[in-house]
Short mmCIF file of C-alpha atoms in Angstrom, two decimals:
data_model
loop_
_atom_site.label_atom_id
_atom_site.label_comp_id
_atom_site.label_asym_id
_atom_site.label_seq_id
_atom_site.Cartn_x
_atom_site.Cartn_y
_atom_site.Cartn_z
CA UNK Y 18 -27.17 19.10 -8.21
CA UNK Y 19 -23.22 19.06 -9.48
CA UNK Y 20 -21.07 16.55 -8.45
CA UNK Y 21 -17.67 16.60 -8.04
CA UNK Y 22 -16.07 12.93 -9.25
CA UNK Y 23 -12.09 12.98 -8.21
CA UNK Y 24 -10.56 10.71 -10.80
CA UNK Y 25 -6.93 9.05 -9.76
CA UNK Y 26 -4.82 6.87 -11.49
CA UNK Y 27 -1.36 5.78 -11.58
CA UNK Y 28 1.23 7.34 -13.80
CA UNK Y 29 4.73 6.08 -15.48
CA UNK Y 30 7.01 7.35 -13.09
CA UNK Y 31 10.01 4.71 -12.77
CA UNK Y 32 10.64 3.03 -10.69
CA UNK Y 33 7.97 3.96 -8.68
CA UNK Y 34 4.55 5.37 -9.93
CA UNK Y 35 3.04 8.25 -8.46
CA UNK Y 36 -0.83 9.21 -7.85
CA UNK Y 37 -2.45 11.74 -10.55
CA UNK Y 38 -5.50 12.98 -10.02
CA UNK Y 39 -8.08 15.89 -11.81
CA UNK Y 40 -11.50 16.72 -11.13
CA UNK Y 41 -15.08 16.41 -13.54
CA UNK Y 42 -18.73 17.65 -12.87
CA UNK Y 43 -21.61 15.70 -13.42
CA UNK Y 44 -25.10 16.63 -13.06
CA UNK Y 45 -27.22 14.59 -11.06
CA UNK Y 46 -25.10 11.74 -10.28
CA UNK Y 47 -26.16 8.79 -8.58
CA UNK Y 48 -23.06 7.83 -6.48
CA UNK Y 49 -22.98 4.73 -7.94
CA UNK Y 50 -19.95 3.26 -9.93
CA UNK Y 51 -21.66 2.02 -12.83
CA UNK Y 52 -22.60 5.79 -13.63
CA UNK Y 53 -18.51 6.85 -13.57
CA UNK Y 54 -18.20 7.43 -16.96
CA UNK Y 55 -14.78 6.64 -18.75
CA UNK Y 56 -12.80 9.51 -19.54
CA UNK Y 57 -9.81 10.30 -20.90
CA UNK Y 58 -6.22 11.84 -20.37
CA UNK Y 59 -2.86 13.17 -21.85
CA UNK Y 60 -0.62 10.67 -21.23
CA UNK Y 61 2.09 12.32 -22.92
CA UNK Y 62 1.92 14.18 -19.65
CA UNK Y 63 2.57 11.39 -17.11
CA UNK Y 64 4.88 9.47 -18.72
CA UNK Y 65 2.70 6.49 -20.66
CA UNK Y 66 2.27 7.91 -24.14
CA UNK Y 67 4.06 10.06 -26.60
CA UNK Y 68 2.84 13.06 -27.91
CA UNK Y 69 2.00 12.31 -31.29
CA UNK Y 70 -0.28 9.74 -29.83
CA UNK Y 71 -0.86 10.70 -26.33
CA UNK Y 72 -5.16 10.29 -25.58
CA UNK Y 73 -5.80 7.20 -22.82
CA UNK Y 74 -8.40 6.10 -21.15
CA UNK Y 75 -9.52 6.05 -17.23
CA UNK Y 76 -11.78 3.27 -16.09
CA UNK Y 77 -13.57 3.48 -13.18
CA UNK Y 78 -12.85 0.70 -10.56
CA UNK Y 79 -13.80 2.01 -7.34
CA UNK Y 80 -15.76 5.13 -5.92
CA UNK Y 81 -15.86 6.56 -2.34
CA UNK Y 82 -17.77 9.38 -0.53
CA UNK Y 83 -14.85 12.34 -0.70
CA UNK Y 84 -15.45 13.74 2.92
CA UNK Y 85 -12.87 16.45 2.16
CA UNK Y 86 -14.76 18.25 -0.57
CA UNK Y 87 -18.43 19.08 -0.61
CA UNK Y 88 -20.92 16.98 -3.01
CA UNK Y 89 -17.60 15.01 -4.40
CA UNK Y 90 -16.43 11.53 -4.68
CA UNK Y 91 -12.72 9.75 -5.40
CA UNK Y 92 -12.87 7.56 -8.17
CA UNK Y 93 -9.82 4.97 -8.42
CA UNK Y 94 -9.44 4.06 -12.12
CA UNK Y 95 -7.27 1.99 -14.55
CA UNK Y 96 -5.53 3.00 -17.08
CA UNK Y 97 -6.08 1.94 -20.28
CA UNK Y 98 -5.10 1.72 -24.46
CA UNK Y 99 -7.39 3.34 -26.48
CA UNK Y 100 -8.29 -0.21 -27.54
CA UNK Y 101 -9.33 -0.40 -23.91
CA UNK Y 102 -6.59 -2.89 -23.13
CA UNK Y 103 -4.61 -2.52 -20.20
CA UNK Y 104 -2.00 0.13 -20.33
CA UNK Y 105 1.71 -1.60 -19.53
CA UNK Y 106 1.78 0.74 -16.34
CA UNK Y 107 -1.69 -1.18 -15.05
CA UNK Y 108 -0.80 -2.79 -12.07
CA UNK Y 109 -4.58 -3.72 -11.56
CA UNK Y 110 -4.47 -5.93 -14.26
CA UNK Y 111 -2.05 -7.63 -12.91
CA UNK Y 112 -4.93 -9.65 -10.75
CA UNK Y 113 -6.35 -12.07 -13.13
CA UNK Y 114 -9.77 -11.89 -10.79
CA UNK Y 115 -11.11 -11.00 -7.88
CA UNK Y 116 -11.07 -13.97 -5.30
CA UNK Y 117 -12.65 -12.98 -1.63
CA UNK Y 118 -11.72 -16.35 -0.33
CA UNK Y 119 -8.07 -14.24 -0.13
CA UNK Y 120 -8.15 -11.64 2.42
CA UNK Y 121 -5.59 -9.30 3.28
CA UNK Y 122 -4.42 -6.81 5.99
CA UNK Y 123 -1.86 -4.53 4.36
CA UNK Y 124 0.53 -2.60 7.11
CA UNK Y 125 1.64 0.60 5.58
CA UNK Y 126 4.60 2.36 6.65
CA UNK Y 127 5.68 5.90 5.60
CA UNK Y 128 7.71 8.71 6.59
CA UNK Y 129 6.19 12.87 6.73
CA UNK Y 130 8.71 15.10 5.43
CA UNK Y 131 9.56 18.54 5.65
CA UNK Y 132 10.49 20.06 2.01
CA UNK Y 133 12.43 22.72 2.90
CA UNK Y 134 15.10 20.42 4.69
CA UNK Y 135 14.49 17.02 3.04
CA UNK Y 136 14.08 15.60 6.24
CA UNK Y 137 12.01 13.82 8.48
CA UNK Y 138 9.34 15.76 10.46
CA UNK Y 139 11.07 15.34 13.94
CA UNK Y 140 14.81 16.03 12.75
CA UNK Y 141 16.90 19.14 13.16
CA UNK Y 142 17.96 20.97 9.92
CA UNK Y 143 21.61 19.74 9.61
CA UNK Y 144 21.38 16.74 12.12
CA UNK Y 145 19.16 14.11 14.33
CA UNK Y 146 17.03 13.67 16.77
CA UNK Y 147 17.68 11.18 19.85
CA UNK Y 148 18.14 7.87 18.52
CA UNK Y 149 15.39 5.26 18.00
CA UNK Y 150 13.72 3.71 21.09
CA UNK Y 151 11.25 6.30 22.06
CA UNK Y 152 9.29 6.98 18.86
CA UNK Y 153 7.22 3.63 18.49
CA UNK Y 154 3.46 4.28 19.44
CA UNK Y 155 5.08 7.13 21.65
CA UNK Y 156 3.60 10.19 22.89
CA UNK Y 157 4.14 13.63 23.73
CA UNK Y 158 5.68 16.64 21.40
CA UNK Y 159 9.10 15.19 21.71
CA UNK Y 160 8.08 11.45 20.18
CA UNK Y 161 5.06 12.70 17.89
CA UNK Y 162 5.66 14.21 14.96
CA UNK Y 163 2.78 15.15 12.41
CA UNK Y 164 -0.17 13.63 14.54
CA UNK Y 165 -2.40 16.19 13.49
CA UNK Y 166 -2.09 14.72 9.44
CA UNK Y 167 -2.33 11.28 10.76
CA UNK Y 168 -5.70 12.11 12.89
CA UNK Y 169 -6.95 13.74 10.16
CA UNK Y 170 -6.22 11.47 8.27
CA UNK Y 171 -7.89 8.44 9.83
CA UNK Y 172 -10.79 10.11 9.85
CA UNK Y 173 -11.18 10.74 6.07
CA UNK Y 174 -10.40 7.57 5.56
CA UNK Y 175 -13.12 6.22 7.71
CA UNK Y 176 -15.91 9.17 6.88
CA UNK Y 177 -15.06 7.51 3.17
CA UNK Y 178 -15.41 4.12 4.15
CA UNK Y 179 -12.23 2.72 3.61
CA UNK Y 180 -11.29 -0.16 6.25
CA UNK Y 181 -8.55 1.74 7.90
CA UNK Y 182 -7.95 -0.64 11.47
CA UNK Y 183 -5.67 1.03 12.79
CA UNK Y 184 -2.81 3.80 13.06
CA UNK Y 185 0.25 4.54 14.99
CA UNK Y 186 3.40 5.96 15.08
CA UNK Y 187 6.46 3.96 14.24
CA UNK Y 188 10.32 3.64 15.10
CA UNK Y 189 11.99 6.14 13.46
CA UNK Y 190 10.66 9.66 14.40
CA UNK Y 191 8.53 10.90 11.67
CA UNK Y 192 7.58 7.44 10.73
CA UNK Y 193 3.84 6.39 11.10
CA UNK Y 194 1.48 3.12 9.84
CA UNK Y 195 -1.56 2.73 8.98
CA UNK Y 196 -3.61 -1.21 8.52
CA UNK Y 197 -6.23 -1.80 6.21
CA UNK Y 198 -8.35 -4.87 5.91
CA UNK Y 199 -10.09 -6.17 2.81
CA UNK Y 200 -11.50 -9.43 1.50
CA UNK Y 201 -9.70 -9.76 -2.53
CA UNK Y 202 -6.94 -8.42 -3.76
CA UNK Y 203 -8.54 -5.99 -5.76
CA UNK Y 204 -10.49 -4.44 -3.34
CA UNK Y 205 -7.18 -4.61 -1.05
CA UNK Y 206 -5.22 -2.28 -3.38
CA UNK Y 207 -8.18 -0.13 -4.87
CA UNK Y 208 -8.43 0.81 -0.74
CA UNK Y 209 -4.83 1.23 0.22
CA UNK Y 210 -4.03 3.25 -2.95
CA UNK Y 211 -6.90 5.40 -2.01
CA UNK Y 212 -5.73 5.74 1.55
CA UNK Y 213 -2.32 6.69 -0.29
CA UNK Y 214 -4.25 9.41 -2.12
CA UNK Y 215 -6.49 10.76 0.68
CA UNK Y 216 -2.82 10.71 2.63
CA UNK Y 217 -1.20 12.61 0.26
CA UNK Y 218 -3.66 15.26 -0.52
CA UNK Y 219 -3.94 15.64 3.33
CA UNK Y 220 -0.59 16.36 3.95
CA UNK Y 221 -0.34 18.91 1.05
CA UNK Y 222 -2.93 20.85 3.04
CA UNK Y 223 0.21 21.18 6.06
CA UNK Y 224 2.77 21.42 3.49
CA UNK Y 225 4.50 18.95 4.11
CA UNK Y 226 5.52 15.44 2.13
CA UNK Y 227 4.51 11.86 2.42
CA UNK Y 228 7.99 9.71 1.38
CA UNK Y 229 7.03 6.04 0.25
CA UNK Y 230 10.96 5.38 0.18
CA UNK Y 231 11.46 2.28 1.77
CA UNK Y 232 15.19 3.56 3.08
CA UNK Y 233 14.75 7.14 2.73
CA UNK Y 234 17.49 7.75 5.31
CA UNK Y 235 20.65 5.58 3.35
CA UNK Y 236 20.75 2.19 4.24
CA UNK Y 237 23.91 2.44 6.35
CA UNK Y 238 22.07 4.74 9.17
CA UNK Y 239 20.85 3.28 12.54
CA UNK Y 240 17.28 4.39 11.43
CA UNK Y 241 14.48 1.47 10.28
CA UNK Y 242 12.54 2.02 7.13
CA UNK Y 243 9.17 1.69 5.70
CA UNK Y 244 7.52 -1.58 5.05
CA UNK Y 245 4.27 -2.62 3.73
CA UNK Y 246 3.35 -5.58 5.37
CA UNK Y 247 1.40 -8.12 4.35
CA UNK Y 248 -1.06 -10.41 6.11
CA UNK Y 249 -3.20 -12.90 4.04
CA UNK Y 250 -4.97 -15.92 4.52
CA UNK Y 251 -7.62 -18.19 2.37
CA UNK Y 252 -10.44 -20.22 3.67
CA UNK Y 253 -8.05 -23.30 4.00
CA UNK Y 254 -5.44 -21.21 6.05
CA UNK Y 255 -8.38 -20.59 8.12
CA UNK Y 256 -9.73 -23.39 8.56
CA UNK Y 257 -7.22 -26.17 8.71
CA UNK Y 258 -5.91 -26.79 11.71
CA UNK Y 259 -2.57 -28.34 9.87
CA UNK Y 260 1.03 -27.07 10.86
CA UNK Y 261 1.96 -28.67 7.40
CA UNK Y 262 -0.32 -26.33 5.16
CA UNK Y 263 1.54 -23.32 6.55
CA UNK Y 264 5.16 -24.99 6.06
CA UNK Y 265 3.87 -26.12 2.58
CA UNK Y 266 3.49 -22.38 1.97
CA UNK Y 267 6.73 -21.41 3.07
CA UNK Y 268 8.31 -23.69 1.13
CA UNK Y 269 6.68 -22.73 -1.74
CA UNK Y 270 7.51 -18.78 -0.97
CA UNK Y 271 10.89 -20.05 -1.01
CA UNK Y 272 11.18 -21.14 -3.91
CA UNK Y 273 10.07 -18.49 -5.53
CA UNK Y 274 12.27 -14.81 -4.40
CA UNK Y 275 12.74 -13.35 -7.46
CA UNK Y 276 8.99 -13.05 -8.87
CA UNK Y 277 7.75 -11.61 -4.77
CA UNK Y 278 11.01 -9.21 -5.14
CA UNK Y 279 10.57 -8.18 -8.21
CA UNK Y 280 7.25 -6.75 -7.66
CA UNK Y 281 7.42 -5.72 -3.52
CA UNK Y 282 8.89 -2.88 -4.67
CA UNK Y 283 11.79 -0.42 -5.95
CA UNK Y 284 14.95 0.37 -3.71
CA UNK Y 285 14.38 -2.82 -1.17
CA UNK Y 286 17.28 -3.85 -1.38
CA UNK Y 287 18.11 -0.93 0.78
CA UNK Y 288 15.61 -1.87 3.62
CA UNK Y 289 16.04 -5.56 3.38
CA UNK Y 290 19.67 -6.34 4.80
CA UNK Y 291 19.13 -8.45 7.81
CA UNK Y 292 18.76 -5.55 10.28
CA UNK Y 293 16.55 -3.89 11.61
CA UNK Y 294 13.49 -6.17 11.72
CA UNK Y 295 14.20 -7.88 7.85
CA UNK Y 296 15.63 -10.76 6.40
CA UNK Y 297 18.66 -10.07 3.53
CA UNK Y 298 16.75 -9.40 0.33
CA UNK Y 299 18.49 -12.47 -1.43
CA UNK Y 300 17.45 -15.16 1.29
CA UNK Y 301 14.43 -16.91 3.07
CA UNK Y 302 13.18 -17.73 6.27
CA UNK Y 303 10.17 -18.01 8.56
CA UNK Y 304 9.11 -18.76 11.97
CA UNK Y 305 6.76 -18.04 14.59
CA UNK Y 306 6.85 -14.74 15.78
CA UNK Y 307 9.88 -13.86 14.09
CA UNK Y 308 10.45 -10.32 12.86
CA UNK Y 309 13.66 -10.98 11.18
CA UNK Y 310 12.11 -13.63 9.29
CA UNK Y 311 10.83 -13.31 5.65
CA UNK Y 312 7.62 -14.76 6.70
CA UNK Y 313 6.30 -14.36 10.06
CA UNK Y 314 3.55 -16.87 11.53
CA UNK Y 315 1.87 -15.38 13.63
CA UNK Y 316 1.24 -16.45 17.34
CA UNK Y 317 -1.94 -16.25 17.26
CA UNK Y 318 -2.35 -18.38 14.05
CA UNK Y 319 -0.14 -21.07 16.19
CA UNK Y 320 -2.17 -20.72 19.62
CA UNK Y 321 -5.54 -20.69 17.37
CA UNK Y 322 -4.61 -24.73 16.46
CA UNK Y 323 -2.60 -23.36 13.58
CA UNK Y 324 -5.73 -21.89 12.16
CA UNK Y 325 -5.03 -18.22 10.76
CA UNK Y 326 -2.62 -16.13 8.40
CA UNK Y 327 1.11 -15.57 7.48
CA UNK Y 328 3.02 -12.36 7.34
CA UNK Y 329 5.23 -11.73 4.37
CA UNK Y 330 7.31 -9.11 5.98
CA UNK Y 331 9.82 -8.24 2.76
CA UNK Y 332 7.18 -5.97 0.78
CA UNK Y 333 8.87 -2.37 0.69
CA UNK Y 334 6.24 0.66 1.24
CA UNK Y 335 6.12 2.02 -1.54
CA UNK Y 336 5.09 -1.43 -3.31
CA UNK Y 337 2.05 -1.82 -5.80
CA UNK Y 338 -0.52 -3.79 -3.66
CA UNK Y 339 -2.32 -5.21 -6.68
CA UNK Y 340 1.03 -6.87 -7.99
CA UNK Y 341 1.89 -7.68 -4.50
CA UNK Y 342 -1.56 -9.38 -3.63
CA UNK Y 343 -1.92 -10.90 -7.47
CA UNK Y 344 1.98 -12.28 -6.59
CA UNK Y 345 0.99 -13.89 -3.31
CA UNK Y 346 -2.49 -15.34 -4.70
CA UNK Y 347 -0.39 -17.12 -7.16
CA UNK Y 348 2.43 -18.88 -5.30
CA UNK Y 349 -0.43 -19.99 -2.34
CA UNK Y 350 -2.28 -21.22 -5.05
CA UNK Y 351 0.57 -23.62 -6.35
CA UNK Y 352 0.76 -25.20 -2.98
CA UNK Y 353 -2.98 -25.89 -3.22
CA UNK Y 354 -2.91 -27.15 -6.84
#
């Protein structure tokens, strides 16, 4: 039998990379990762290499069940030299190594677009729809727009066994979420940037656009934007039943803005202004329950004996989840060290 093997990577789009994908046969393939062979691309093509010297590589990193296409499976890969270093654009490497003792819940925001008018699904050509307020987990063909390529959606995502935990729809109309769940950072982003994928190649079937803008509507508009969330705990968090460990982190989040900013994402500076559910991009603050914080602790982590996670609220949606993971890894683990 001939298998399809879908294998996506990320290009050199600035500042934001975009998903490429293209398609190889095998014969009799097992399913299994270790039997992804590495392969090869023009990368003169996707803006990483020139064209005089334009061949790199794609390693396999992760493989899924493709439920859209029959006998076929989505391969994530890195990209790399043809020394088999990491390409500059490898956000994987990033990660210095897995550590499941981190686990993550990433909250992705996004947007579906029409084309033709460059606009949310939901808005008028030329105009808007009723302001925010009845969009957020609302239903009914004046709140819902696009359910059918979220539904669908979900389940590809599931039928491929990626750790989607939820969906809904959002604040602004056309806006929607999606959770996912995984213990390590790698395995965090190889799943969300699959979900991305699957997402993207799903919508393309309705023509219409997914936009990973975190602003796309101008930053001066009554209209939120897109977030990616992120939840994340270790075994101590977890565990300790100390109000101090989870200040300690704060503090140590504070400290450090620029190196979080710099990799949560291009254009942020557009969604975090102190409105609309964010801190200002250039300050920090946290606090239970808080929304406009740039950390949220959780209730429940509070009414669990402070035993739980923390929610860094600034990443933008369109951010790299392996930087933003390998970032927070590394500032927790300075408090612990």
């Amino acid at each position: 039998m001939k298998s399809k093997l879908e294998y996506i990577w990320l290009d050199g789009s600035v500042p934001t990379q975009q998903l490429r994908a293209k398609t190889r046969i095998e014969e009799n393939f097992s399913g299994k990762l270790e039997d992804c062979p590495m392969w090869s691309f023009d990368g003169s093509s996707t803006n990483q290499a020139v064209g005089g010297s334009s061949d790199l590589l794609l390693k396999p990193v992760y493989i899924c069940p493709d439920p859209d296409r029959k006998n076929a499976y989505l391969v994530m890969t890195e990209v790399l030299n043809p020394d088999e270093t990491p390409h500059p654009t490898n956000g994987r490497a990033f990660i210095e190594e897995e550590d499941e003792d981190f686990w993550f819940g990433f909250e992705q925001e996004y947007f579906l677009y029409d084309p033709q008018t460059r606009l949310p699904l939901g808005f008028p050509a030329g105009g808007f729809p009723e302001p925010q307020g009845p969009y957020y987990c609302g239903v009914g063909g004046s709140k819902a727009f696009g359910r059918q390529i979220v539904e669908e959606h979900l389940d590809l995502c599931l039928e491929a066994g990626i750790n989607v935990e939820g969906i809904n729809a959002e604040v602004a109309a056309g806006q929607w979420e999606f959770q996912i769940f995984a213990k390590g950072a790698l395995s965090a982003g190889d799943q969300v940037w699959m979900a991305r994928f699957l997402l993207e190649r799903t919508a393309e079937k309705y023509g219409v656009d997914v936009e990973w803008h975190p602003k796309p509507l101008g930053k001066d508009l009554d209209w939120n934007g897109s977030g990616m969330h992120a939840n994340f705990s270790n075994g101590l968090m977890r565990t300790c039943g100390d109000k101090k460990v989870f200040t300690d982190i704060c503090e140590e989040f504070a400290k450090r803005i620029p190196e979080h900013i710099a990799v949560y994402g291009a254009y942020n500076d557009q969604r975090l202004t102190g409105l609309h559910e964010t801190q200002s991009i250039d300050e920090f603050s946290y606090g239970v329950s808080d929304r406009g914080a740039s950390i949220r602790i959780p209730v429940g982590t509070v009414e669990n004996g402070w035993k739980g996670r923390l929610e860094d609220r600034r990443p933008a949606s369109n951010g790299d989840p392996y930087k933003i993971g390998g970032r927070i890894i590394k500032t927790v683990k300075k408090v612990e060290g």
